[in-house]
PDB file of C-alpha atoms in Angstrom:
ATOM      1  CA  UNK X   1       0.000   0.000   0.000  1.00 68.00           C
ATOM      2  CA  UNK X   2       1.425   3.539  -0.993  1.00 84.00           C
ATOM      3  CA  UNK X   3       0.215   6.746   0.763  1.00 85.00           C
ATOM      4  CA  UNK X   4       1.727  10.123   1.067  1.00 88.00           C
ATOM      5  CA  UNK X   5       4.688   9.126   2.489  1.00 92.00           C
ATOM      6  CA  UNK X   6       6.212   7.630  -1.121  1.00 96.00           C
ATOM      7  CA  UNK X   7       8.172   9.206  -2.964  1.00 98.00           C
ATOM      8  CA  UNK X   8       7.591   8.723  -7.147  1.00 98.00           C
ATOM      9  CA  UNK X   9       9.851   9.664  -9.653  1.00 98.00           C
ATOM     10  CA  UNK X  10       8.836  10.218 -13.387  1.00 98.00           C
ATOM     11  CA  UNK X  11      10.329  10.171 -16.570  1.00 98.00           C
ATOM     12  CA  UNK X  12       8.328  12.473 -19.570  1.00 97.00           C
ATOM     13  CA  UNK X  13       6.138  14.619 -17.636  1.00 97.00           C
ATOM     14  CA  UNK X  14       5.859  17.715 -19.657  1.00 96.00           C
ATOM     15  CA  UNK X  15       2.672  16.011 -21.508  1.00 94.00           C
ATOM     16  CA  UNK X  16       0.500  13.242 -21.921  1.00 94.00           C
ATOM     17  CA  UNK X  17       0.775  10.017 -19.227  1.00 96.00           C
ATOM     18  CA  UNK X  18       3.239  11.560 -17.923  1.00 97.00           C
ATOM     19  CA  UNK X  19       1.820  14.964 -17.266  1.00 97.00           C
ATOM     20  CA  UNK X  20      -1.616  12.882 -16.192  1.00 97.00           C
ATOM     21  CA  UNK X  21      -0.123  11.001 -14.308  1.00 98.00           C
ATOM     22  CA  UNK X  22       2.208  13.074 -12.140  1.00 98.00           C
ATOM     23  CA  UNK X  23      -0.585  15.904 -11.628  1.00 98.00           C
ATOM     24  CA  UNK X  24      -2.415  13.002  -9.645  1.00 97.00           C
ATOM     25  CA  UNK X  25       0.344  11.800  -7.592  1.00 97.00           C
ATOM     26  CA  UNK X  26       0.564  15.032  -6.424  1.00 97.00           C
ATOM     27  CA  UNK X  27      -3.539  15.619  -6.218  1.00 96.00           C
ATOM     28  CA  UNK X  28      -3.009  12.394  -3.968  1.00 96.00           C
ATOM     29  CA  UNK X  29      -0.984  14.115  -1.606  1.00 96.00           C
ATOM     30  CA  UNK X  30       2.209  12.060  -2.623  1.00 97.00           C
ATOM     31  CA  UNK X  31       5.426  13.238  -2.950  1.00 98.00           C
ATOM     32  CA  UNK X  32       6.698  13.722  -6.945  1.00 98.00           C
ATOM     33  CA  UNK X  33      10.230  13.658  -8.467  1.00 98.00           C
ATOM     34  CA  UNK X  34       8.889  15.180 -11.702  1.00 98.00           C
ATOM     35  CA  UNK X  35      11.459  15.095 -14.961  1.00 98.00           C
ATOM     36  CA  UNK X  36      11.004  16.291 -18.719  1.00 98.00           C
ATOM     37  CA  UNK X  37      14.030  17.836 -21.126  1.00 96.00           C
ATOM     38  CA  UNK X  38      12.598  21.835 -20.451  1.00 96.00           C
ATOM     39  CA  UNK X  39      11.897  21.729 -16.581  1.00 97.00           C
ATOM     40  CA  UNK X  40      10.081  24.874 -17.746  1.00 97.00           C
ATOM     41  CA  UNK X  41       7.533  22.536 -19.157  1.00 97.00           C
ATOM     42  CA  UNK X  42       6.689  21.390 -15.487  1.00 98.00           C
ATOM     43  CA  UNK X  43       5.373  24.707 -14.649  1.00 97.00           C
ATOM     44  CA  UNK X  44       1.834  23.198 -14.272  1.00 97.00           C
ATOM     45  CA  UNK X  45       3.103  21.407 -10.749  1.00 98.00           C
ATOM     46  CA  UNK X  46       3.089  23.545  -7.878  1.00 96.00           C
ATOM     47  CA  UNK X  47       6.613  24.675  -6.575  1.00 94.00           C
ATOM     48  CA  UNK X  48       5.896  22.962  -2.432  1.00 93.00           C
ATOM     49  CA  UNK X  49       7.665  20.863  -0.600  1.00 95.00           C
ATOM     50  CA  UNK X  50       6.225  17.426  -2.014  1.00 97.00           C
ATOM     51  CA  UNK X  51       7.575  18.722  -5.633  1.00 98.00           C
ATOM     52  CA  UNK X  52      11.057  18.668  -7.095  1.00 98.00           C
ATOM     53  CA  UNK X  53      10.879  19.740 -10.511  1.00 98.00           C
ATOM     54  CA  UNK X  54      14.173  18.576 -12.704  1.00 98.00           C
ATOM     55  CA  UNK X  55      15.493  18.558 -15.997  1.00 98.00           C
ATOM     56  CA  UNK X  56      16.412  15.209 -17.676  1.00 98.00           C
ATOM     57  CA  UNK X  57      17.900  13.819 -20.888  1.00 97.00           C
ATOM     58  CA  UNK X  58      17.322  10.029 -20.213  1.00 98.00           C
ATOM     59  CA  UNK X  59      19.857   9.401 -23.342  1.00 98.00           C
ATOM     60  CA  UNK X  60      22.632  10.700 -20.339  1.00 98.00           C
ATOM     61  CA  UNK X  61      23.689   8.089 -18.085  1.00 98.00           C
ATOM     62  CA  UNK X  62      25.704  11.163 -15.909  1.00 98.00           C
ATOM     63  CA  UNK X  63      21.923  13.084 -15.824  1.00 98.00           C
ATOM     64  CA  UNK X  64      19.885   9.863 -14.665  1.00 98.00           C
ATOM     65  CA  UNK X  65      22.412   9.182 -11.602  1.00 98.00           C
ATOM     66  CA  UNK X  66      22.594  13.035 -10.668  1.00 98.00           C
ATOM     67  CA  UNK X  67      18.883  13.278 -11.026  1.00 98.00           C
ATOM     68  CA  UNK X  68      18.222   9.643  -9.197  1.00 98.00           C
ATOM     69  CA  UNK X  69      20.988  11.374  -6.664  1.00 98.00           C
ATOM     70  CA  UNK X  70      19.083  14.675  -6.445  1.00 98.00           C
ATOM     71  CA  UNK X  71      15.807  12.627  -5.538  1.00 98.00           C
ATOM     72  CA  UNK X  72      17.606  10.458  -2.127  1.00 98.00           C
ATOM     73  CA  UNK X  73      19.276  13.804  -0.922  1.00 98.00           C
ATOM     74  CA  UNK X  74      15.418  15.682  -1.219  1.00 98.00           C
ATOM     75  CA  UNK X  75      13.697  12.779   0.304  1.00 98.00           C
ATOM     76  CA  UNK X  76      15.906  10.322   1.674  1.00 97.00           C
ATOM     77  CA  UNK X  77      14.041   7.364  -0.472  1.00 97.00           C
ATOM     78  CA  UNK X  78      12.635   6.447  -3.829  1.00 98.00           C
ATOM     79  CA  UNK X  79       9.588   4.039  -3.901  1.00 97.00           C
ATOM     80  CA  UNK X  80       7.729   4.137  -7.321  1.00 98.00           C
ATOM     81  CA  UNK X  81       9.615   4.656 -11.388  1.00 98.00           C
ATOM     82  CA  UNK X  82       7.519   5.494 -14.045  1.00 98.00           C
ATOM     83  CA  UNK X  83      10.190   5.026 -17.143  1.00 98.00           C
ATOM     84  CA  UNK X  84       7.626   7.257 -19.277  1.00 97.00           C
ATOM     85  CA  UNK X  85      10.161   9.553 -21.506  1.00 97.00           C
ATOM     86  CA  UNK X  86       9.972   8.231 -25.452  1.00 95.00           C
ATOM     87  CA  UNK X  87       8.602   9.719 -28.582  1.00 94.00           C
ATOM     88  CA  UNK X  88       7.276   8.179 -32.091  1.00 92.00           C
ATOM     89  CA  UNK X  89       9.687   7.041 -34.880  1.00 95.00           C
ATOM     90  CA  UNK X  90       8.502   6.165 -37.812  1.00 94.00           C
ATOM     91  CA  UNK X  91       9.014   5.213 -41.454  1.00 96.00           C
ATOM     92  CA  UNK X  92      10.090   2.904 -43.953  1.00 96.00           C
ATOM     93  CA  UNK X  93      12.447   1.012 -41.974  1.00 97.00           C
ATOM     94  CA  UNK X  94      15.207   1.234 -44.751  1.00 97.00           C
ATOM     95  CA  UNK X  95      14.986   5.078 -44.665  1.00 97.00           C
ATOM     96  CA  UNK X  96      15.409   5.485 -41.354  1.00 97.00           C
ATOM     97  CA  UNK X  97      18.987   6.723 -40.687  1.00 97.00           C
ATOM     98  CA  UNK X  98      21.612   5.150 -38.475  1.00 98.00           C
ATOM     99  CA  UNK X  99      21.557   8.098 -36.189  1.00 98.00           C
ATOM    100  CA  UNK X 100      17.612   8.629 -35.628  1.00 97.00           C
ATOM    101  CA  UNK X 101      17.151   5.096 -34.723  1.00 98.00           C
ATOM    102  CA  UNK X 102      20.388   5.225 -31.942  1.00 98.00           C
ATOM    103  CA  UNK X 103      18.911   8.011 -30.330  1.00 98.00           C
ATOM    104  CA  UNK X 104      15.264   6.340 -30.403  1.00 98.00           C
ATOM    105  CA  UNK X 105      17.059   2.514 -28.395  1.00 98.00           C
ATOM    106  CA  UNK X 106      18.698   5.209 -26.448  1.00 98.00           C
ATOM    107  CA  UNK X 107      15.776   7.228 -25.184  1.00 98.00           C
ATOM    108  CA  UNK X 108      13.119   3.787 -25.130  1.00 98.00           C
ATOM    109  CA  UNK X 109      15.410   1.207 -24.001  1.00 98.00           C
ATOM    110  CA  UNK X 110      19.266   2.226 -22.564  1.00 98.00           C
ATOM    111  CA  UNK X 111      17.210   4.985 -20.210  1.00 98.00           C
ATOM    112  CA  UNK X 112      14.779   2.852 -19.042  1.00 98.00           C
ATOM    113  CA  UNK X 113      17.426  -0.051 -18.169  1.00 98.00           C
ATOM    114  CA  UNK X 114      19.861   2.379 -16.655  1.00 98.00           C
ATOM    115  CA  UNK X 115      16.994   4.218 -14.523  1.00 98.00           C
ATOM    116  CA  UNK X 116      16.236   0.838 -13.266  1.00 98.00           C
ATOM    117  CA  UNK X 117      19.280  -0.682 -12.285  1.00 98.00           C
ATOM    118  CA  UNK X 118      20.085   2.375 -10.207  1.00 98.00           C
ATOM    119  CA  UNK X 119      16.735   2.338  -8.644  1.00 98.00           C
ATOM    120  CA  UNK X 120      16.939  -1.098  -8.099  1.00 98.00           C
ATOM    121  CA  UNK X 121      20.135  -0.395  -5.837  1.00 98.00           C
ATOM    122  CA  UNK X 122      18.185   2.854  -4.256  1.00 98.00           C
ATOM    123  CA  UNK X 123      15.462   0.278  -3.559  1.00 98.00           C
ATOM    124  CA  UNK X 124      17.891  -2.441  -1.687  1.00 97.00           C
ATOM    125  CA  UNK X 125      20.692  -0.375  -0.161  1.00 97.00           C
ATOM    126  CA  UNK X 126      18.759   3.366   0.762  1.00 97.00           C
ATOM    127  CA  UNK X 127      15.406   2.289   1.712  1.00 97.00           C
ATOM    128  CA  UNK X 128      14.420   0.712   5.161  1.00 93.00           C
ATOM    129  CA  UNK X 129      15.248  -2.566   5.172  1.00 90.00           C
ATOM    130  CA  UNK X 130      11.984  -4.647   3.629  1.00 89.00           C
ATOM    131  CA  UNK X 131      10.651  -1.768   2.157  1.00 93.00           C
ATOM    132  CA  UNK X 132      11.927  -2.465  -1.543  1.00 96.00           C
ATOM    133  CA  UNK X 133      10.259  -0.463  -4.896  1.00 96.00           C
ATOM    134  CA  UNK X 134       8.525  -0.567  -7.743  1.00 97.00           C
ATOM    135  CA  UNK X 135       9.488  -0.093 -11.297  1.00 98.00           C
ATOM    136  CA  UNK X 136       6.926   0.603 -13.917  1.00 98.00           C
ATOM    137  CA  UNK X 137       8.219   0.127 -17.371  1.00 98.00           C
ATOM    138  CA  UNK X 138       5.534   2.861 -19.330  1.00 97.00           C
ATOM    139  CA  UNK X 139       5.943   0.174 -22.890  1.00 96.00           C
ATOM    140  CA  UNK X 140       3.252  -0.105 -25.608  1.00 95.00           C
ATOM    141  CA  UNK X 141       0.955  -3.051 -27.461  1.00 93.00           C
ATOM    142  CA  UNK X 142       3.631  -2.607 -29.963  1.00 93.00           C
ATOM    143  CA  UNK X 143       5.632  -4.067 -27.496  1.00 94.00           C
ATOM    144  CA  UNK X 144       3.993  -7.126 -28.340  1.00 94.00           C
ATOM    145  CA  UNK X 145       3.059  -6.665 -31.632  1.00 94.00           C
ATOM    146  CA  UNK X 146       4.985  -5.586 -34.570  1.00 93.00           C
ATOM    147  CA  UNK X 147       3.152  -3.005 -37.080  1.00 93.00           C
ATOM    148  CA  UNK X 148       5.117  -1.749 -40.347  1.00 94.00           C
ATOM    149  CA  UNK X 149       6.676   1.700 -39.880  1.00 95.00           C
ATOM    150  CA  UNK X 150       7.803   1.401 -36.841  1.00 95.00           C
ATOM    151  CA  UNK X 151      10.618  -1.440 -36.026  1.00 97.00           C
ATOM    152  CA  UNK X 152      12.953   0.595 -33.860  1.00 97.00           C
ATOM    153  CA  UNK X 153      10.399   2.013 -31.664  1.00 96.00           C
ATOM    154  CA  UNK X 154       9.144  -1.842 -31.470  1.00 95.00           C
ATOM    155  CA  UNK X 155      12.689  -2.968 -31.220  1.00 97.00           C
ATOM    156  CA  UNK X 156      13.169  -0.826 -28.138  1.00 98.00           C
ATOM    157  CA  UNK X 157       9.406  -2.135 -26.725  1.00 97.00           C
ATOM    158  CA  UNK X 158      10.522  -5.393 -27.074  1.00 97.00           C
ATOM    159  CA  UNK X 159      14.026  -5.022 -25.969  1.00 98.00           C
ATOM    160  CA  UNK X 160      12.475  -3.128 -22.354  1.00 98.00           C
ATOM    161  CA  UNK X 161      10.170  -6.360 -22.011  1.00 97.00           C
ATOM    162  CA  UNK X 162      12.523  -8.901 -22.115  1.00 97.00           C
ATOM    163  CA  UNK X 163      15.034  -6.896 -20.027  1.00 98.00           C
ATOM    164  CA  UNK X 164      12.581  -6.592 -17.412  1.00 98.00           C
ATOM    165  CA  UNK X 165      11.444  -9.925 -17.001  1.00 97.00           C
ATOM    166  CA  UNK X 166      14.743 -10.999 -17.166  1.00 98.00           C
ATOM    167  CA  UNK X 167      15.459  -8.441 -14.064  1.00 98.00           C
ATOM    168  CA  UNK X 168      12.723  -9.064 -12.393  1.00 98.00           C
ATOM    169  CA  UNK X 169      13.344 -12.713 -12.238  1.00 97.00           C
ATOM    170  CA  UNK X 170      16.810 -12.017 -10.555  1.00 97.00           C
ATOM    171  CA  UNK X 171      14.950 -10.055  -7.428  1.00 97.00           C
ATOM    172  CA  UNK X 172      15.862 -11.949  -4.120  1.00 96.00           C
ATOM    173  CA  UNK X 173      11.839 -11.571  -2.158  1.00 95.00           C
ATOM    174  CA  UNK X 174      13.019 -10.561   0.818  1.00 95.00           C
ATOM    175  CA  UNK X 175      14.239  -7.009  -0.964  1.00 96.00           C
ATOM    176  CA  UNK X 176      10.315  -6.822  -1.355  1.00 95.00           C
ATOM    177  CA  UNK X 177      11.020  -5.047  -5.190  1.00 97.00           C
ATOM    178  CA  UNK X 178       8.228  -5.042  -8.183  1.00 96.00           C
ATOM    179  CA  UNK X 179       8.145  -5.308 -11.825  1.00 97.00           C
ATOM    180  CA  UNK X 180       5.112  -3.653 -14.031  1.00 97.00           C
ATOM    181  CA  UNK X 181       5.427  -3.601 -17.606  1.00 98.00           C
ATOM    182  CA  UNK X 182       2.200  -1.552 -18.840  1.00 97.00           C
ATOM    183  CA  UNK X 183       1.306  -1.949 -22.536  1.00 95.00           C
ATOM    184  CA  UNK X 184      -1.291   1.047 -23.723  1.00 93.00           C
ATOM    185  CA  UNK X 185      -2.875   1.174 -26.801  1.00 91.00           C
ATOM    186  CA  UNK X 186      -3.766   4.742 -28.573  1.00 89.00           C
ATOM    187  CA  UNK X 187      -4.246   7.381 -25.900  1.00 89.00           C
ATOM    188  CA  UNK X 188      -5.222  10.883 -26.966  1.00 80.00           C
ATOM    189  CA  UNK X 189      -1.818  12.934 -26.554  1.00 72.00           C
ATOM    190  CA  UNK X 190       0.734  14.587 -28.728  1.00 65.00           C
ATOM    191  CA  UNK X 191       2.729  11.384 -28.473  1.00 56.00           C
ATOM    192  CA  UNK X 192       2.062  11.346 -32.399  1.00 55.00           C
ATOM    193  CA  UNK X 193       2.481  14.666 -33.648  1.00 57.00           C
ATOM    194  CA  UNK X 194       5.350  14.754 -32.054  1.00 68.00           C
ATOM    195  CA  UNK X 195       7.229  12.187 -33.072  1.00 81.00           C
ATOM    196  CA  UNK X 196       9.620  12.110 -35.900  1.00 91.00           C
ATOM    197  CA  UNK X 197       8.727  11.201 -39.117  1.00 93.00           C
ATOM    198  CA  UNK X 198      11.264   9.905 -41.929  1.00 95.00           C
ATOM    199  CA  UNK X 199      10.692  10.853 -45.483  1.00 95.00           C
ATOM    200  CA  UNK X 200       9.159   7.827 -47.624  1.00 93.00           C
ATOM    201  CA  UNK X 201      11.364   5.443 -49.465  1.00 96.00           C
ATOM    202  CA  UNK X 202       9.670   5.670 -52.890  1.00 95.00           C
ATOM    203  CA  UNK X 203      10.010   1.670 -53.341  1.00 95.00           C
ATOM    204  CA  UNK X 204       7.644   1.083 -50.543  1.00 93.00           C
ATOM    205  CA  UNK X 205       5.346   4.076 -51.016  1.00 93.00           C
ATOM    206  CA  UNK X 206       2.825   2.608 -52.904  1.00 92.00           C
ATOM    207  CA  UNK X 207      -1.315   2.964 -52.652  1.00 88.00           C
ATOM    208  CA  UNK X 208      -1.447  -0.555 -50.777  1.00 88.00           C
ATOM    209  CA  UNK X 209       2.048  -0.472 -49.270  1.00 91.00           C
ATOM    210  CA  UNK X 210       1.399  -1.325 -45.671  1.00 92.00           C
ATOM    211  CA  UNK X 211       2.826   1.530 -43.990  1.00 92.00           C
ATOM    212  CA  UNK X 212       0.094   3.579 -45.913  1.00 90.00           C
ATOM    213  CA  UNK X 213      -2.579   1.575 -44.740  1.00 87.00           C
ATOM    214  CA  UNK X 214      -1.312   1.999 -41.449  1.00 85.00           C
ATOM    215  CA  UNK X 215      -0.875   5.906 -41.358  1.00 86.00           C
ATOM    216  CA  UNK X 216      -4.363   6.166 -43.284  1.00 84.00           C
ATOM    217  CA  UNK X 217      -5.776   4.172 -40.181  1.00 79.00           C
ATOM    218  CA  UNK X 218      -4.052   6.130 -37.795  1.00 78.00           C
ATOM    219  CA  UNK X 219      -5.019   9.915 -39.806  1.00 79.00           C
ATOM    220  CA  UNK X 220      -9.207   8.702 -39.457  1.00 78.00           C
ATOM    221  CA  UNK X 221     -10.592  11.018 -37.254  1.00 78.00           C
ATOM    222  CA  UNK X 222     -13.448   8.132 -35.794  1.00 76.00           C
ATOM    223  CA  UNK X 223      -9.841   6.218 -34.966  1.00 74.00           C
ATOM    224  CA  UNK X 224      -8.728   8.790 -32.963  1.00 74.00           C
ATOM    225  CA  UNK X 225     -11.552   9.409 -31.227  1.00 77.00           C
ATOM    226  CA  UNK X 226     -11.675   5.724 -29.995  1.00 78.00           C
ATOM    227  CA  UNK X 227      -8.938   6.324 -27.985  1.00 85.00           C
ATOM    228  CA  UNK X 228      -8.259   6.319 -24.595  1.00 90.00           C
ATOM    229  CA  UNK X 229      -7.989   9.266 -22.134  1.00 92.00           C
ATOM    230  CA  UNK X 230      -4.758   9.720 -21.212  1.00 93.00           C
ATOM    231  CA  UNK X 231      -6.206  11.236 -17.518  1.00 94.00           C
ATOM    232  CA  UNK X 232      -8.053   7.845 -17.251  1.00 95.00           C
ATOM    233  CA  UNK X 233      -5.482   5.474 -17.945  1.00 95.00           C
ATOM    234  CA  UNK X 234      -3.495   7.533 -15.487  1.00 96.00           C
ATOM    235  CA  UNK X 235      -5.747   6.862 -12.947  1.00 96.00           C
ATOM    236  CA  UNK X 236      -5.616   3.017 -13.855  1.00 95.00           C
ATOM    237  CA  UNK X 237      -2.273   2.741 -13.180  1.00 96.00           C
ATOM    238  CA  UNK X 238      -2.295   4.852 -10.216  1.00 96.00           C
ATOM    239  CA  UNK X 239      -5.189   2.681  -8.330  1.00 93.00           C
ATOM    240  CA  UNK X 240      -3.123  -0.529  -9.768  1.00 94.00           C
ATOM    241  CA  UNK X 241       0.209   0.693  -7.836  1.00 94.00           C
ATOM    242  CA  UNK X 242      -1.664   2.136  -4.487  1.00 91.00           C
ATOM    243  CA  UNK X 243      -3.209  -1.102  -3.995  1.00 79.00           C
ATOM    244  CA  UNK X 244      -6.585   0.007  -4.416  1.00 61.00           C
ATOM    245  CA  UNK X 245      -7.405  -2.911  -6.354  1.00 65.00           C
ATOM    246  CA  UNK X 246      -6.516  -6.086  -3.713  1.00 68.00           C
ATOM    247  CA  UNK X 247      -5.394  -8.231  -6.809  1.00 77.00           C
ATOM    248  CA  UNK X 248      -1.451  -9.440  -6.820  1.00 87.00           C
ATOM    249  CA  UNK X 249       0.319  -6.612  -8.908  1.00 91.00           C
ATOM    250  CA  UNK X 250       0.481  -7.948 -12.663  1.00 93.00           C
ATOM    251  CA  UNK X 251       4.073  -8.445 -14.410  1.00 94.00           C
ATOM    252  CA  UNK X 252       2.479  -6.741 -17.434  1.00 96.00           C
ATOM    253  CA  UNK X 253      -0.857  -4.815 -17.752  1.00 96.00           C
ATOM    254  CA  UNK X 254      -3.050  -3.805 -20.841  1.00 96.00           C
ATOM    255  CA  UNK X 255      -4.524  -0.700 -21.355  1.00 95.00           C
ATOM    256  CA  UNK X 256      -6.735   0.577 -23.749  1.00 92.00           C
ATOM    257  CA  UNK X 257      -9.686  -2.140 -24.804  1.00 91.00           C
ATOM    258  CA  UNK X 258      -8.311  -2.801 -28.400  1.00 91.00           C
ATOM    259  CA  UNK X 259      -4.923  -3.821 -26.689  1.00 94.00           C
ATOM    260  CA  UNK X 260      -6.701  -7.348 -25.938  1.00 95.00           C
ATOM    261  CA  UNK X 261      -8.117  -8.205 -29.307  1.00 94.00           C
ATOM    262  CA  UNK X 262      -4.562  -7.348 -30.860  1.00 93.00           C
ATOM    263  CA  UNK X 263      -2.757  -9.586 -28.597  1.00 96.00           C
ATOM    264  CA  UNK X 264      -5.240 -12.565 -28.499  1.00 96.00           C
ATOM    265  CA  UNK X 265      -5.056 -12.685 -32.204  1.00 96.00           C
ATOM    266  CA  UNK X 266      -1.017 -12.389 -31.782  1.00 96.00           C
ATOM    267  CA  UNK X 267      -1.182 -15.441 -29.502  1.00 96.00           C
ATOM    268  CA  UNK X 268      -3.430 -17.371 -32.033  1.00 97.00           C
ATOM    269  CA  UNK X 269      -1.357 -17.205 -34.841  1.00 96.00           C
ATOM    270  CA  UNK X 270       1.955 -17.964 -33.019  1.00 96.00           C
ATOM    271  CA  UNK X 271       0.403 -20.615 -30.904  1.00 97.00           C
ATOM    272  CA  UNK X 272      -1.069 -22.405 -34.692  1.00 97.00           C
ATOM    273  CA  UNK X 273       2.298 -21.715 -36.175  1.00 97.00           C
ATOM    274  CA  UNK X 274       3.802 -23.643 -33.019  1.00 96.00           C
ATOM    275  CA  UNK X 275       1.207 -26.367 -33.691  1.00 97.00           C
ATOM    276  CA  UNK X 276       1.927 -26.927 -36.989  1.00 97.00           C
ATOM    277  CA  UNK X 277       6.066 -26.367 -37.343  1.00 96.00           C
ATOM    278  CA  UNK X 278       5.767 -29.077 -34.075  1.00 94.00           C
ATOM    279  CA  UNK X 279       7.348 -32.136 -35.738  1.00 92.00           C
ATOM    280  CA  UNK X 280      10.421 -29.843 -36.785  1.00 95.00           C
ATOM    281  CA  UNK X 281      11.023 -28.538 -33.535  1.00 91.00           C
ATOM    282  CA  UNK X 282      11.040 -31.318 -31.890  1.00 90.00           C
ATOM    283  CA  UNK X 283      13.418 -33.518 -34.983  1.00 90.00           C
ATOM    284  CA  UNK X 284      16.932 -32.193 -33.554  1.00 90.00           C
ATOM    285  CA  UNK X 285      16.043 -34.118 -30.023  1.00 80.00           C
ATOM    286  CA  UNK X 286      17.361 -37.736 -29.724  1.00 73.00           C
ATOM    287  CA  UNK X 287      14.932 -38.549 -26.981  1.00 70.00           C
ATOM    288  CA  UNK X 288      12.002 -36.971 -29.059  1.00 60.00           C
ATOM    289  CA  UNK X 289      11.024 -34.730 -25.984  1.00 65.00           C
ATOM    290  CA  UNK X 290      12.364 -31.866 -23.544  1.00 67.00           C
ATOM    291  CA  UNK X 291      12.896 -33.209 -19.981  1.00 67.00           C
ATOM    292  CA  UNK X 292      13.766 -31.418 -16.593  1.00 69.00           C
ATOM    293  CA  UNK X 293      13.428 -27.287 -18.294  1.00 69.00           C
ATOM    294  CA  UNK X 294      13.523 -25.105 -15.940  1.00 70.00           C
ATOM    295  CA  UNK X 295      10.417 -22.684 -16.333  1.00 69.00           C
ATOM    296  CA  UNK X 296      11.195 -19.671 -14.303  1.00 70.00           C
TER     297      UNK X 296
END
């Protein structure tokens, strides 16, 4: 159970989730570490004693341990992360230059993981002893599943879910620290317009290239008005992490309702492909069968 005694620090808060969700940790009465790029785009938090407002490049290791530094000396712990910094990428993967899609894995993934294992340590070695954390990996349904025009965003998705389940795995339970990997769907922000978008490479700009059908899909105004409130998923999560809801805390949580549909149909296909490809996969096997595997 969190109350106003924890102390949550957020990556990305100038707008959108971020911005949502930070103006009702501190509505709660909680106390906020509160990051963007422009600190100047805070200015909708109130300058109090519950608030530090700071300005963070997550691509900078150096900024995320003087900022994750900056939060111990202000309130002597850390209890929630909200890795929520990232921005859209897309285009024809082939166009996409070397540089744009470093800085992308850079800001999506390398943050994230470096925010983490630092809080992780925060978690064990500042905290009172049993009191652990919680990391909250902000990912996407395109974590999950792949759509054309994006592949390094979804690289970096994917790359942040396996990490984290990976890291989560290694957590001794008596350090009492917590994994959630939250996968939205569309929520109305800016998260779109302003993203970067890479000039089309003319062999794959065609009427019924995919990526067209995508961007026409996501350009239909009754699309974007399907999607979720950004305020409303906020206060999902929030109610999710407080312990409002008396469930066990998921590894990985949905949000958005056309997040489920996506991923059940995901799950279909790979679970018939597995079906059918069976008799290959298990041919290199002398004993015709796994024994012993350790499922973790």
């Amino acid at each position: 159970m969190l109350d106003s005694s924890t102390v949550w620090f957020i990556t990305g808060c100038s707008s959108g989730l971020g911005k949502s969700l930070a103006s009702l940790v501190h509505s709660a009465g909680h106390r906020l570490v509160a990051t963007a790029r422009n600190v100047d785009s805070l200015s909708y938090l109130p300058d109090d004693s519950n608030v530090l407002k700071l300005a963070l490049d997550v691509t900078s290791k150096a900024a995320i341990l003087e900022t994750l530094s900056a939060t111990v000396a202000k309130f002597g712990r850390l209890d929630v992360v909200v890795n929520n910094a990232g921005y859209a990428l897309m285009g024809d993967t082939e166009a996409i230059p070397e540089s744009d899609a470093r800085l992308l894995l850079d800001t999506i993934f390398w943050g994230p993981a470096f925010i983490s294992q630092e809080a992780v340590r925060i978690f064990r070695e500042v905290n009172p002893a049993g009191t652990g954390g919680t990391i909250v990996q902000i990912s996407s349904i395109g974590g999950y599943v792949a759509f054309p025009g994006s592949a390094f965003y979804q690289a970096g998705k994917f790359a942040l879910g396996g990490f984290t389940e990976a890291f989560a795995k290694e957590m001794n339970p008596e350090w009492r620290i917590r994994f959630l990997i939250v996968a939205p769907g569309g929520i109305k922000t800016n998260f779109g317009s302003n993203g970067k978008y890479i000039p089309r490479h003319p062999a794959y700009d065609t009427p019924d290239g995919p990526l067209n059908r995508v961007l026409a899909y996501m350009r239909n105004p009754a699309m974007l008005e399907s999607f979720s409130k950004a305020d409303k998923c906020a206060k999902a999560l929030f109610d999710v992490l407080v312990g409002q809801d008396e469930r066990k805390l998921p590894r990985k949580l949905l949000l958005g309702p056309e997040t489920i549909p996506m991923l059940e149909a995901e799950m279909k296909k790979s679970q018939e492909e597995m079906e059918a490809w069976r008799d290959v996969t298990v041919s290199p096997s002398s004993s015709g069968g796994a024994k012993d595997v350790p499922i973790v």
